[in-house]
Phi, psi and omega in degrees: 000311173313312183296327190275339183299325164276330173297290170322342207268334177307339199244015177280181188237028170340318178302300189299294164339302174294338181271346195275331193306284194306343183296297190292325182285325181296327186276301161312312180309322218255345169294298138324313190283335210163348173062149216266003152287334169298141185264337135323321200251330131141152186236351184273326194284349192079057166263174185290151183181097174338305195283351186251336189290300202299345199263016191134324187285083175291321212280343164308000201249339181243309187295341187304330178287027201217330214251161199201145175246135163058152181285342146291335192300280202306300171318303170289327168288348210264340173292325207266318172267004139251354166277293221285289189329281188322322169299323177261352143291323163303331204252353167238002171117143188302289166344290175282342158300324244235310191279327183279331151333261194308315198275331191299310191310322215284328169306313168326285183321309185274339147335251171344324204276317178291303217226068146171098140339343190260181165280146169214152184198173168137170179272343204300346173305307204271353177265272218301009157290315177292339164311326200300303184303322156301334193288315161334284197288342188293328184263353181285312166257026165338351169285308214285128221255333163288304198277269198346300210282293145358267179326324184285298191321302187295305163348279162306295178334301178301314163327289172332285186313293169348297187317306185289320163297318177323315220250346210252071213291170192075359183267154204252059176315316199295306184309351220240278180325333176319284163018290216283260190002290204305284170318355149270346135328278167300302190266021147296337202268324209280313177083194296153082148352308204256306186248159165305146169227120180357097164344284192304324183280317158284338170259016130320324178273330168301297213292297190320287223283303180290310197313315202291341169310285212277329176292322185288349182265332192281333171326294209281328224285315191320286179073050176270338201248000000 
């Protein structure tokens, strides 16, 4: 009985659940304190804000994915990473869904960190990794008729949105593309639960994932651009 009990709670998508938790508690605190459209508040909280990376604050490269402007902002992400999450925790493992989340987010960030001057904050880096990731299984199985058809469906979306930043002020395109890169990236080094996934196709994408990391960081450290 213990066992199927544990057995259920595995196949549940905990990781999303717990990331969406931290979303909703941050978003209340930041809602008591000062609310979460103040631009004081944050940046006291760890939104992305150029002038603090350079002075040191790297961790700022992580928390914007935890942080939400306004209460649509913090909805519409918080729906899209519980329908997307859950597909991409079943399908690569809580854990590496977990690795692919956090390095998309921090790709994203420094995305962003590089090509776009304003504050900023949202998950939308690290969801548009899990497109990435999807983008990933589509080209890995592509035999497979389920992952394919999935992967066009994602496809199409990421257009859609991409598409949609264009016309849309205030949206962080840069952080979003990051997103998607980093999350195609990171799920070749990570791989897959149910099939091999290339070697030779994972360490390309690690090296390729650190070179474009480390050029976006020494760029923005620059602030040339």
């Amino acid at each position: 009985m213990q066992g199927d009990t544990m057995s259920r709670l595995k196949d549940k998508p905990f990781v999303t659940y717990g990331l969406l938790a931290i979303m909703v508690v941050v978003f209340l605190v930041m809602t008591a304190v000062g609310g979460t459209t103040n631009p004081n508040t944050l940046v006291e909280f760890g939104a992305k804000y150029n002038p603090a990376i350079r002075a040191g604050e790297y961790w700022r490269l992580i928390t914007p994915m935890f942080i939400h402007i306004g209460f649509t902002h913090i909805l519409m992400n918080g729906i899209t990473l519980y329908f997307i999450g859950e597909y991409v925790e079943q399908l690569f493992g809580h854990w590496r869904f977990l690795l692919i989340f956090l390095v998309s987010g921090i790709v994203g960030n420094l995305a962003s960190f590089t090509f776009s001057y304003g504050l900023s904050a949202g998950a939308s880096t690290a969801i548009f990794g899990l497109f990435g990731a999807f983008m990933m299984l589509g080209e890995s199985f592509s035999k497979n008729p389920v992952i394919t058809s999935m992967a066009k469906t994602f496809l199409l979306f990421i257009v859609l949105n991409i598409g949609t930043d264009l016309f849309v002020q205030g949206i962080d395109i840069a952080g979003h593309i990051g997103g998607l890169v980093g999350g195609f990236l990171v799920a070749y080094v990570v791989g897959v639960g149910f099939a091999k996934v290339s070697p030779v196709k994972r360490g390309i994408a690690g090296v390729m994932l650190v070179v474009i990391s480390v050029g976006l960081f020494i760029l923005g450290m620059q602030g040339n651009l």
